[in-house]
Amino acid sequence: AQTVTQSQPEMSVQEAETVTLSCTYDTSESDYYLFWYKQPPSRQMILVIRQEAYKQQNATENRFSVNFQKAAKSFSLKISDSQLGDAAMYFCAYRSAPGSARQLTFGSGTQLTVLP
Amino acid sequence: EAGVAQSPRYKIIEKRQSVAFWCNPISGHATLYWYQQILGQGPKLLIQFQNNGVVDDSQLPKDRFSAERLKGVDSTLKIQPAKLEDSAVYLCASSLVENTEAFFGQGTRLTVV
């Protein structure tokens, strides 16, 4: 079974600064997907960014980018120009490739605080 | 496009009572997930459906939890009897078969007293 580890329970960043959230995972599969989800107090899980394991290029979505290191099984999220609205719980998640059971497994989360 | 709908948003029950949650996935999404999220933790998969068949229910406490997805659309998750440790947010999510992204509902916050 795959496992996802987020070693930073809490992080804080000054508004307009950059912050990096860490995630590592364990898998024996070669093809899979990785995600970062954001969960504000409203509880709605919102997809922030995704990465296909077969792609070497790191995914980017506006102010959000990832550093995907497949050999190290590391998948960190960088938030640039942090905004107050970025404050939330962030979850790293792993999903098996098509053809498998395609479970979506989550880490324990990192609570991000943005300081004005 | 309508999102994943869940009801109720909140529920408070006494231990040993029963409770049911309802989920309506996004139209056309064949895969449906139920997750349990205890406060301060990440979501834990309870059960995964593909259409109306169960793909994975290995972490579902089957002595008290049950779930069904009749006609491969709506789904209900039931707890009977509830325990104090069942207090959590229950999240429903859905995805297309060949898509990678799961879309989540707003969840049901259950408090067992």
PDB file of C-alpha atoms in Angstrom:
ATOM      1  CA  ALA A   1       0.000   0.000   0.000  1.00  0.00           C
ATOM      2  CA  GLN A   2       1.111   3.497  -0.728  1.00  0.00           C
ATOM      3  CA  THR A   3       1.842   5.947   2.090  1.00  0.00           C
ATOM      4  CA  VAL A   4       2.106   9.720   2.037  1.00  0.00           C
ATOM      5  CA  THR A   5       4.027  11.665   4.680  1.00  0.00           C
ATOM      6  CA  GLN A   6       3.844  15.362   5.466  1.00  0.00           C
ATOM      7  CA  SER A   7       6.382  16.141   8.175  1.00  0.00           C
ATOM      8  CA  GLN A   8       5.351  19.754   8.791  1.00  0.00           C
ATOM      9  CA  PRO A   9       2.120  19.929  10.815  1.00  0.00           C
ATOM     10  CA  GLU A  10       2.205  23.746  10.757  1.00  0.00           C
ATOM     11  CA  MET A  11       3.891  26.401   8.661  1.00  0.00           C
ATOM     12  CA  SER A  12       3.625  30.164   8.560  1.00  0.00           C
ATOM     13  CA  VAL A  13       4.603  32.724   5.955  1.00  0.00           C
ATOM     14  CA  GLN A  14       4.536  36.474   5.688  1.00  0.00           C
ATOM     15  CA  GLU A  15       2.153  37.905   3.129  1.00  0.00           C
ATOM     16  CA  ALA A  16       3.849  38.308  -0.286  1.00  0.00           C
ATOM     17  CA  GLU A  17       6.650  35.918   0.691  1.00  0.00           C
ATOM     18  CA  THR A  18       7.330  32.397  -0.558  1.00  0.00           C
ATOM     19  CA  VAL A  19       6.762  29.177   1.363  1.00  0.00           C
ATOM     20  CA  THR A  20       7.485  25.523   0.574  1.00  0.00           C
ATOM     21  CA  LEU A  21       5.461  22.619   1.931  1.00  0.00           C
ATOM     22  CA  SER A  22       7.082  19.181   1.983  1.00  0.00           C
ATOM     23  CA  CYS A  23       5.688  15.789   1.042  1.00  0.00           C
ATOM     24  CA  THR A  24       7.257  12.382   0.622  1.00  0.00           C
ATOM     25  CA  TYR A  25       5.598   9.157  -0.461  1.00  0.00           C
ATOM     26  CA  ASP A  26       6.308   5.484  -0.671  1.00  0.00           C
ATOM     27  CA  THR A  27       5.300   3.340  -3.627  1.00  0.00           C
ATOM     28  CA  SER A  28       6.500   0.467  -5.764  1.00  0.00           C
ATOM     29  CA  GLU A  29       4.600   1.703  -8.795  1.00  0.00           C
ATOM     30  CA  SER A  30       6.246   3.533 -11.668  1.00  0.00           C
ATOM     31  CA  ASP A  31       3.173   5.302 -12.996  1.00  0.00           C
ATOM     32  CA  TYR A  32       1.013   7.389 -10.685  1.00  0.00           C
ATOM     33  CA  TYR A  33      -0.325  10.868  -9.986  1.00  0.00           C
ATOM     34  CA  LEU A  34       0.407  13.300  -7.194  1.00  0.00           C
ATOM     35  CA  PHE A  35      -1.779  16.145  -5.998  1.00  0.00           C
ATOM     36  CA  TRP A  36      -1.872  19.026  -3.598  1.00  0.00           C
ATOM     37  CA  TYR A  37      -5.297  19.828  -2.194  1.00  0.00           C
ATOM     38  CA  LYS A  38      -6.266  22.867  -0.140  1.00  0.00           C
ATOM     39  CA  GLN A  39      -8.906  22.629   2.591  1.00  0.00           C
ATOM     40  CA  PRO A  40     -10.105  25.943   4.034  1.00  0.00           C
ATOM     41  CA  PRO A  41     -12.291  26.089   7.171  1.00  0.00           C
ATOM     42  CA  SER A  42     -15.331  25.517   4.957  1.00  0.00           C
ATOM     43  CA  ARG A  43     -14.036  21.908   4.622  1.00  0.00           C
ATOM     44  CA  GLN A  44     -14.286  21.917   0.814  1.00  0.00           C
ATOM     45  CA  MET A  45     -11.273  20.122  -0.646  1.00  0.00           C
ATOM     46  CA  ILE A  46      -9.970  22.122  -3.584  1.00  0.00           C
ATOM     47  CA  LEU A  47      -7.409  20.829  -6.046  1.00  0.00           C
ATOM     48  CA  VAL A  48      -4.377  23.143  -6.183  1.00  0.00           C
ATOM     49  CA  ILE A  49      -2.052  21.331  -8.563  1.00  0.00           C
ATOM     50  CA  ARG A  50      -1.310  17.855  -9.944  1.00  0.00           C
ATOM     51  CA  GLN A  51       1.691  16.067 -11.348  1.00  0.00           C
ATOM     52  CA  GLU A  52       1.869  12.980 -13.546  1.00  0.00           C
ATOM     53  CA  ALA A  53       4.790  10.769 -12.562  1.00  0.00           C
ATOM     54  CA  TYR A  54       5.794  10.123 -16.180  1.00  0.00           C
ATOM     55  CA  LYS A  55       6.311  13.837 -16.778  1.00  0.00           C
ATOM     56  CA  GLN A  56       9.726  15.187 -15.852  1.00  0.00           C
ATOM     57  CA  GLN A  57       8.642  18.805 -16.031  1.00  0.00           C
ATOM     58  CA  ASN A  58       7.393  20.237 -12.754  1.00  0.00           C
ATOM     59  CA  ALA A  59       3.763  21.376 -12.785  1.00  0.00           C
ATOM     60  CA  THR A  60       2.943  25.067 -12.360  1.00  0.00           C
ATOM     61  CA  GLU A  61      -0.376  26.815 -11.727  1.00  0.00           C
ATOM     62  CA  ASN A  62      -0.015  30.581 -11.400  1.00  0.00           C
ATOM     63  CA  ARG A  63       1.609  31.190  -7.980  1.00  0.00           C
ATOM     64  CA  PHE A  64       1.759  27.471  -7.175  1.00  0.00           C
ATOM     65  CA  SER A  65       4.515  25.181  -8.376  1.00  0.00           C
ATOM     66  CA  VAL A  66       5.911  21.800  -7.397  1.00  0.00           C
ATOM     67  CA  ASN A  67       9.352  20.291  -7.098  1.00  0.00           C
ATOM     68  CA  PHE A  68       8.883  16.655  -8.122  1.00  0.00           C
ATOM     69  CA  GLN A  69      11.845  14.386  -7.409  1.00  0.00           C
ATOM     70  CA  LYS A  70      10.773  10.908  -8.542  1.00  0.00           C
ATOM     71  CA  ALA A  71      13.869   9.046  -7.447  1.00  0.00           C
ATOM     72  CA  ALA A  72      13.705  10.605  -3.987  1.00  0.00           C
ATOM     73  CA  LYS A  73       9.893  10.179  -3.900  1.00  0.00           C
ATOM     74  CA  SER A  74       9.521  13.795  -2.922  1.00  0.00           C
ATOM     75  CA  PHE A  75       6.792  16.218  -4.006  1.00  0.00           C
ATOM     76  CA  SER A  76       6.972  19.690  -2.453  1.00  0.00           C
ATOM     77  CA  LEU A  77       4.640  22.622  -3.071  1.00  0.00           C
ATOM     78  CA  LYS A  78       5.945  26.157  -3.448  1.00  0.00           C
ATOM     79  CA  ILE A  79       3.577  29.079  -2.980  1.00  0.00           C
ATOM     80  CA  SER A  80       4.932  32.373  -4.270  1.00  0.00           C
ATOM     81  CA  ASP A  81       3.642  35.829  -3.363  1.00  0.00           C
ATOM     82  CA  SER A  82       1.556  34.355  -0.550  1.00  0.00           C
ATOM     83  CA  GLN A  83      -1.869  35.863  -0.012  1.00  0.00           C
ATOM     84  CA  LEU A  84      -4.155  35.872   3.015  1.00  0.00           C
ATOM     85  CA  GLY A  85      -6.562  33.648   1.094  1.00  0.00           C
ATOM     86  CA  ASP A  86      -3.887  30.951   0.882  1.00  0.00           C
ATOM     87  CA  ALA A  87      -4.303  30.220   4.589  1.00  0.00           C
ATOM     88  CA  ALA A  88      -5.699  26.694   4.862  1.00  0.00           C
ATOM     89  CA  MET A  89      -4.837  23.074   5.493  1.00  0.00           C
ATOM     90  CA  TYR A  90      -2.828  21.605   2.621  1.00  0.00           C
ATOM     91  CA  PHE A  91      -2.870  17.898   1.833  1.00  0.00           C
ATOM     92  CA  CYS A  92      -0.551  15.969  -0.400  1.00  0.00           C
ATOM     93  CA  ALA A  93      -2.217  13.009  -2.103  1.00  0.00           C
ATOM     94  CA  TYR A  94      -1.205  10.005  -4.216  1.00  0.00           C
ATOM     95  CA  ARG A  95      -3.294   8.214  -6.797  1.00  0.00           C
ATOM     96  CA  SER A  96      -2.462   4.991  -8.594  1.00  0.00           C
ATOM     97  CA  ALA A  97      -2.369   5.020 -12.390  1.00  0.00           C
ATOM     98  CA  PRO A  98      -5.250   3.841 -14.585  1.00  0.00           C
ATOM     99  CA  GLY A  99      -5.773   0.114 -14.564  1.00  0.00           C
ATOM    100  CA  SER A 100      -5.285  -0.246 -10.846  1.00  0.00           C
ATOM    101  CA  ALA A 101      -7.734   0.279  -7.987  1.00  0.00           C
ATOM    102  CA  ARG A 102      -6.928   3.998  -8.253  1.00  0.00           C
ATOM    103  CA  GLN A 103      -7.076   4.719  -4.555  1.00  0.00           C
ATOM    104  CA  LEU A 104      -6.522   8.325  -3.535  1.00  0.00           C
ATOM    105  CA  THR A 105      -4.308   8.350  -0.416  1.00  0.00           C
ATOM    106  CA  PHE A 106      -3.730  11.492   1.642  1.00  0.00           C
ATOM    107  CA  GLY A 107      -1.015  12.718   3.955  1.00  0.00           C
ATOM    108  CA  SER A 108      -1.757  14.133   7.401  1.00  0.00           C
ATOM    109  CA  GLY A 109      -1.741  17.728   6.235  1.00  0.00           C
ATOM    110  CA  THR A 110       0.116  20.995   6.848  1.00  0.00           C
ATOM    111  CA  GLN A 111      -1.708  23.944   8.380  1.00  0.00           C
ATOM    112  CA  LEU A 112      -0.531  27.099   6.621  1.00  0.00           C
ATOM    113  CA  THR A 113      -0.905  30.471   8.315  1.00  0.00           C
ATOM    114  CA  VAL A 114      -0.361  33.652   6.314  1.00  0.00           C
ATOM    115  CA  LEU A 115       0.714  36.630   8.413  1.00  0.00           C
ATOM    116  CA  PRO A 116      -0.290  40.146   7.300  1.00  0.00           C
TER     117      PRO A 116
ATOM    118  CA  GLU B   1     -21.441  22.121 -13.701  1.00  0.00           C
ATOM    119  CA  ALA B   2     -22.956  21.096 -10.367  1.00  0.00           C
ATOM    120  CA  GLY B   3     -20.497  19.823  -7.793  1.00  0.00           C
ATOM    121  CA  VAL B   4     -20.680  16.892  -5.395  1.00  0.00           C
ATOM    122  CA  ALA B   5     -23.648  17.347  -3.088  1.00  0.00           C
ATOM    123  CA  GLN B   6     -23.712  16.014   0.448  1.00  0.00           C
ATOM    124  CA  SER B   7     -26.304  16.157   3.176  1.00  0.00           C
ATOM    125  CA  PRO B   8     -26.731  16.887   5.943  1.00  0.00           C
ATOM    126  CA  ARG B   9     -23.938  19.408   6.639  1.00  0.00           C
ATOM    127  CA  TYR B  10     -24.050  18.762  10.383  1.00  0.00           C
ATOM    128  CA  LYS B  11     -25.399  15.982  12.569  1.00  0.00           C
ATOM    129  CA  ILE B  12     -25.312  15.444  16.319  1.00  0.00           C
ATOM    130  CA  ILE B  13     -26.388  12.071  17.709  1.00  0.00           C
ATOM    131  CA  GLU B  14     -26.011  10.112  20.904  1.00  0.00           C
ATOM    132  CA  LYS B  15     -23.792   7.056  21.031  1.00  0.00           C
ATOM    133  CA  ARG B  16     -25.489   3.831  20.002  1.00  0.00           C
ATOM    134  CA  GLN B  17     -27.874   5.721  17.707  1.00  0.00           C
ATOM    135  CA  SER B  18     -27.813   5.298  13.951  1.00  0.00           C
ATOM    136  CA  VAL B  19     -27.119   7.917  11.279  1.00  0.00           C
ATOM    137  CA  ALA B  20     -27.059   8.091   7.497  1.00  0.00           C
ATOM    138  CA  PHE B  21     -25.269  10.406   5.099  1.00  0.00           C
ATOM    139  CA  TRP B  22     -26.162  11.014   1.492  1.00  0.00           C
ATOM    140  CA  CYS B  23     -23.978  11.881  -1.488  1.00  0.00           C
ATOM    141  CA  ASN B  24     -24.878  12.835  -5.054  1.00  0.00           C
ATOM    142  CA  PRO B  25     -21.751  12.788  -7.243  1.00  0.00           C
ATOM    143  CA  ILE B  26     -21.092  14.852 -10.330  1.00  0.00           C
ATOM    144  CA  SER B  27     -23.137  13.577 -13.249  1.00  0.00           C
ATOM    145  CA  GLY B  28     -21.266  10.955 -15.248  1.00  0.00           C
ATOM    146  CA  HIS B  29     -18.650  10.246 -12.597  1.00  0.00           C
ATOM    147  CA  ALA B  30     -18.347   6.485 -12.258  1.00  0.00           C
ATOM    148  CA  THR B  31     -15.997   6.473  -9.259  1.00  0.00           C
ATOM    149  CA  LEU B  32     -17.281   7.486  -5.837  1.00  0.00           C
ATOM    150  CA  TYR B  33     -15.314   7.656  -2.580  1.00  0.00           C
ATOM    151  CA  TRP B  34     -16.293   8.019   1.057  1.00  0.00           C
ATOM    152  CA  TYR B  35     -13.611   9.364   3.385  1.00  0.00           C
ATOM    153  CA  GLN B  36     -13.516   9.816   7.139  1.00  0.00           C
ATOM    154  CA  GLN B  37     -11.549  12.841   8.343  1.00  0.00           C
ATOM    155  CA  ILE B  38     -10.907  13.057  12.059  1.00  0.00           C
ATOM    156  CA  LEU B  39     -10.052  16.537  13.321  1.00  0.00           C
ATOM    157  CA  GLY B  40      -6.430  17.417  12.588  1.00  0.00           C
ATOM    158  CA  GLN B  41      -5.832  14.401  10.353  1.00  0.00           C
ATOM    159  CA  GLY B  42      -5.896  13.642   6.664  1.00  0.00           C
ATOM    160  CA  PRO B  43      -8.876  11.928   5.058  1.00  0.00           C
ATOM    161  CA  LYS B  44      -8.955   8.150   5.386  1.00  0.00           C
ATOM    162  CA  LEU B  45     -10.646   6.123   2.672  1.00  0.00           C
ATOM    163  CA  LEU B  46     -13.618   4.127   3.927  1.00  0.00           C
ATOM    164  CA  ILE B  47     -15.007   2.769   0.679  1.00  0.00           C
ATOM    165  CA  GLN B  48     -14.601   3.221  -3.063  1.00  0.00           C
ATOM    166  CA  PHE B  49     -17.263   2.405  -5.663  1.00  0.00           C
ATOM    167  CA  GLN B  50     -16.904   1.936  -9.394  1.00  0.00           C
ATOM    168  CA  ASN B  51     -20.438   2.431 -10.719  1.00  0.00           C
ATOM    169  CA  ASN B  52     -22.471   0.349  -8.242  1.00  0.00           C
ATOM    170  CA  GLY B  53     -19.707  -2.131  -7.427  1.00  0.00           C
ATOM    171  CA  VAL B  54     -17.332  -1.933  -4.472  1.00  0.00           C
ATOM    172  CA  VAL B  55     -13.656  -1.579  -5.458  1.00  0.00           C
ATOM    173  CA  ASP B  56     -12.156  -1.214  -1.986  1.00  0.00           C
ATOM    174  CA  ASP B  57     -13.752  -1.375   1.457  1.00  0.00           C
ATOM    175  CA  SER B  58     -10.763  -2.717   3.354  1.00  0.00           C
ATOM    176  CA  GLN B  59     -10.824   0.121   5.900  1.00  0.00           C
ATOM    177  CA  LEU B  60     -14.571   0.169   6.442  1.00  0.00           C
ATOM    178  CA  PRO B  61     -15.547  -1.041   9.957  1.00  0.00           C
ATOM    179  CA  LYS B  62     -18.128  -3.452   8.623  1.00  0.00           C
ATOM    180  CA  ASP B  63     -19.576  -4.319  12.007  1.00  0.00           C
ATOM    181  CA  ARG B  64     -21.092  -0.849  12.212  1.00  0.00           C
ATOM    182  CA  PHE B  65     -20.591   0.922   8.881  1.00  0.00           C
ATOM    183  CA  SER B  66     -22.369   0.143   5.642  1.00  0.00           C
ATOM    184  CA  ALA B  67     -22.571   1.881   2.291  1.00  0.00           C
ATOM    185  CA  GLU B  68     -24.434   1.399  -0.910  1.00  0.00           C
ATOM    186  CA  ARG B  69     -24.597   2.996  -4.313  1.00  0.00           C
ATOM    187  CA  LEU B  70     -27.815   1.974  -5.943  1.00  0.00           C
ATOM    188  CA  LYS B  71     -27.992   2.398  -9.720  1.00  0.00           C
ATOM    189  CA  GLY B  72     -24.411   3.638  -9.721  1.00  0.00           C
ATOM    190  CA  VAL B  73     -25.342   7.237  -8.923  1.00  0.00           C
ATOM    191  CA  ASP B  74     -26.280   8.409  -5.405  1.00  0.00           C
ATOM    192  CA  SER B  75     -24.700   6.818  -2.387  1.00  0.00           C
ATOM    193  CA  THR B  76     -25.542   6.510   1.292  1.00  0.00           C
ATOM    194  CA  LEU B  77     -23.205   5.784   4.179  1.00  0.00           C
ATOM    195  CA  LYS B  78     -24.713   4.463   7.404  1.00  0.00           C
ATOM    196  CA  ILE B  79     -23.361   4.026  10.903  1.00  0.00           C
ATOM    197  CA  GLN B  80     -25.220   1.761  13.318  1.00  0.00           C
ATOM    198  CA  PRO B  81     -24.606   1.903  16.227  1.00  0.00           C
ATOM    199  CA  ALA B  82     -22.441   5.024  16.468  1.00  0.00           C
ATOM    200  CA  LYS B  83     -19.497   5.307  18.854  1.00  0.00           C
ATOM    201  CA  LEU B  84     -17.839   8.410  20.274  1.00  0.00           C
ATOM    202  CA  GLU B  85     -14.769   7.802  18.080  1.00  0.00           C
ATOM    203  CA  ASP B  86     -16.928   8.095  14.958  1.00  0.00           C
ATOM    204  CA  SER B  87     -17.023  11.864  15.476  1.00  0.00           C
ATOM    205  CA  ALA B  88     -15.456  13.217  12.298  1.00  0.00           C
ATOM    206  CA  VAL B  89     -16.148  14.859   8.967  1.00  0.00           C
ATOM    207  CA  TYR B  90     -17.366  12.438   6.313  1.00  0.00           C
ATOM    208  CA  LEU B  91     -16.312  13.477   2.837  1.00  0.00           C
ATOM    209  CA  CYS B  92     -17.709  12.209  -0.419  1.00  0.00           C
ATOM    210  CA  ALA B  93     -15.753  12.560  -3.657  1.00  0.00           C
ATOM    211  CA  SER B  94     -16.235  11.489  -7.254  1.00  0.00           C
ATOM    212  CA  SER B  95     -14.177  11.210 -10.413  1.00  0.00           C
ATOM    213  CA  LEU B  96     -14.422  10.058 -14.008  1.00  0.00           C
ATOM    214  CA  VAL B  97     -13.071   6.595 -14.663  1.00  0.00           C
ATOM    215  CA  GLU B  98     -10.143   7.728 -16.734  1.00  0.00           C
ATOM    216  CA  ASN B  99      -9.661  11.099 -15.134  1.00  0.00           C
ATOM    217  CA  THR B 100      -7.184  11.644 -12.345  1.00  0.00           C
ATOM    218  CA  GLU B 101      -8.862  14.392 -10.373  1.00  0.00           C
ATOM    219  CA  ALA B 102     -11.358  13.722  -7.588  1.00  0.00           C
ATOM    220  CA  PHE B 103     -13.946  16.370  -6.775  1.00  0.00           C
ATOM    221  CA  PHE B 104     -15.118  16.694  -3.204  1.00  0.00           C
ATOM    222  CA  GLY B 105     -18.328  17.667  -1.491  1.00  0.00           C
ATOM    223  CA  GLN B 106     -18.383  19.948   1.532  1.00  0.00           C
ATOM    224  CA  GLY B 107     -18.671  17.039   3.919  1.00  0.00           C
ATOM    225  CA  THR B 108     -20.893  16.142   6.839  1.00  0.00           C
ATOM    226  CA  ARG B 109     -19.628  16.944  10.316  1.00  0.00           C
ATOM    227  CA  LEU B 110     -20.778  14.223  12.703  1.00  0.00           C
ATOM    228  CA  THR B 111     -20.637  14.687  16.455  1.00  0.00           C
ATOM    229  CA  VAL B 112     -21.384  11.688  18.655  1.00  0.00           C
ATOM    230  CA  VAL B 113     -22.120  12.562  22.287  1.00  0.00           C
TER     231      VAL B 113
END
